[in-house]
Amino acid sequence: MKKSKKQIFIVDFIKSINKFDYYKQIANKKISENIKYFFKLVILYSIILAVCTVININNGIKEFKNLIDEEITSLNYSSGILSINNDENKTLFNKYVIIDTSKENLEELENKAQIVIGKEYCTVKLDNNILKIKYNDYFYADINKEDIINILSNLSIKFYIIMSVIVLIWIFILMTISTITDVLVIATIGYIISKIINKQFTFTNIFNIAIHAITLSVLLGGIYYIINSLTGFYMKYFSIMYTSIAIIYMMTSILLITSDNNENNNIQDD
């Protein structure tokens, strides 16, 4: 049974990309069947993004380890107090990170970089919000530069498995919310236009079509994130292209179904 279900999903996936005639069948399916397809699509997308994210995290850990090894001459943490490079001010990653452990108050620095590391706490800038993380709330044991390098060099498989599961669950939740929002937006646009050219469509018909219309966008999104993880390639307007492709699939399907219905009506009239 499991093998059969996988084959059905693959067939639906391929037909949703290369057979516009298939959308007439999709439109009249039960919404529950298309919701199942939606979740399978989101799971596939989430797995790809989770793998890419874990790869990026692993690369980030390696870069962080090299940074500590090359840029940090001394690091000591004890009883909630951090000292780096004898408390000198240091800027890293093109002003992305500022380190100044001579300061107990970071207000004058917190808007000058995304991450500011101070004596008793660090700040992380998220859009217009500043998140403050006090070391004493999270770290209790004394630690030095060598300890950090040893920890980063000896991360276990168990660590990566736990991290992968957490990342996958988190991404699945985010992608479910994001993708269903995209589907609703695309379906709303399609429904408005369908009412202008063919009043026979219901919102359920259009919603079913919208679920499958994002298939190619999801495939291209997965390929894009894989390339981005491996090469660092970045496409500024990818999100616009993602939505545009889905809308094109939606509109093409509506026009083809309308055309087929009109032809059938003309044949019956004759």
Coordinates of N, CA and C in Angstrom, one line a residue, residues 60-75 84-85 88 90 92-93 99 144-153:
G60 N 28.2 27.0 8.8 CA 28.3 28.1 9.7 C 29.1 27.7 11.0
I61 N 28.9 26.5 11.4 CA 29.7 26.0 12.6 C 31.2 26.0 12.3
K62 N 31.5 25.5 11.0 CA 32.9 25.4 10.6 C 33.5 26.8 10.5
E63 N 32.7 27.7 9.9 CA 33.2 29.1 9.8 C 33.4 29.8 11.2
F64 N 32.5 29.5 12.1 CA 32.6 30.0 13.4 C 33.8 29.5 14.2
K65 N 34.0 28.2 14.0 CA 35.2 27.6 14.6 C 36.5 28.2 14.1
N66 N 36.6 28.4 12.7 CA 37.7 29.1 12.1 C 37.9 30.5 12.6
L67 N 36.7 31.2 12.8 CA 36.7 32.6 13.2 C 37.4 32.7 14.6
I68 N 36.9 31.8 15.5 CA 37.4 31.8 16.9 C 38.9 31.5 16.9
D69 N 39.3 30.5 16.1 CA 40.7 30.1 16.0 C 41.6 31.2 15.5
E70 N 41.1 32.0 14.5 CA 42.0 32.9 13.8 C 41.8 34.4 14.4
E71 N 40.6 34.7 14.7 CA 40.3 36.1 15.1 C 40.3 36.4 16.6
I72 N 40.1 35.3 17.4 CA 40.0 35.5 18.8 C 41.3 35.0 19.5
T73 N 42.0 35.9 20.1 CA 43.3 35.5 20.7 C 43.1 34.9 22.1
S74 N 42.0 35.5 22.8 CA 41.7 35.0 24.1 C 40.2 35.1 24.4
L75 N 39.7 34.1 25.1 CA 38.2 34.1 25.4 C 38.1 33.4 26.7
I84 N 36.7 38.8 25.9 CA 37.3 38.4 24.6 C 38.4 39.4 24.1
N85 N 39.5 38.8 23.7 CA 40.6 39.7 23.2 C 41.0 40.8 24.2
E88 N 39.1 44.3 24.1 CA 39.2 45.3 23.0 C 38.0 45.3 22.1
K90 N 36.2 44.9 18.6 CA 36.6 44.3 17.3 C 35.3 44.1 16.5
L92 N 33.6 42.3 13.0 CA 33.8 41.2 12.1 C 32.7 41.1 11.1
F93 N 32.9 40.4 10.0 CA 31.9 40.1 8.9 C 31.3 41.4 8.4
I99 N 32.3 43.0 18.7 CA 32.6 42.4 20.0 C 33.3 43.5 20.8
N144 N 36.5 28.5 28.1 CA 37.5 29.3 27.4 C 37.6 29.0 25.9
K145 N 38.5 29.6 25.2 CA 38.6 29.4 23.8 C 38.8 28.0 23.4
E146 N 39.7 27.3 24.1 CA 40.0 25.9 23.8 C 38.8 25.0 24.0
D147 N 38.0 25.3 25.0 CA 36.8 24.5 25.3 C 35.8 24.6 24.1
I148 N 35.6 25.8 23.6 CA 34.7 26.1 22.5 C 35.1 25.3 21.2
I149 N 36.4 25.4 20.9 CA 37.0 24.8 19.7 C 36.8 23.3 19.8
N150 N 37.0 22.7 21.0 CA 36.9 21.3 21.2 C 35.4 20.8 21.1
I151 N 34.5 21.6 21.6 CA 33.1 21.3 21.5 C 32.7 21.3 20.0
L152 N 33.1 22.4 19.3 CA 32.7 22.5 17.8 C 33.4 21.4 17.0
S153 N 34.5 21.0 17.4 CA 35.2 19.9 16.6 C 34.7 18.5 16.9

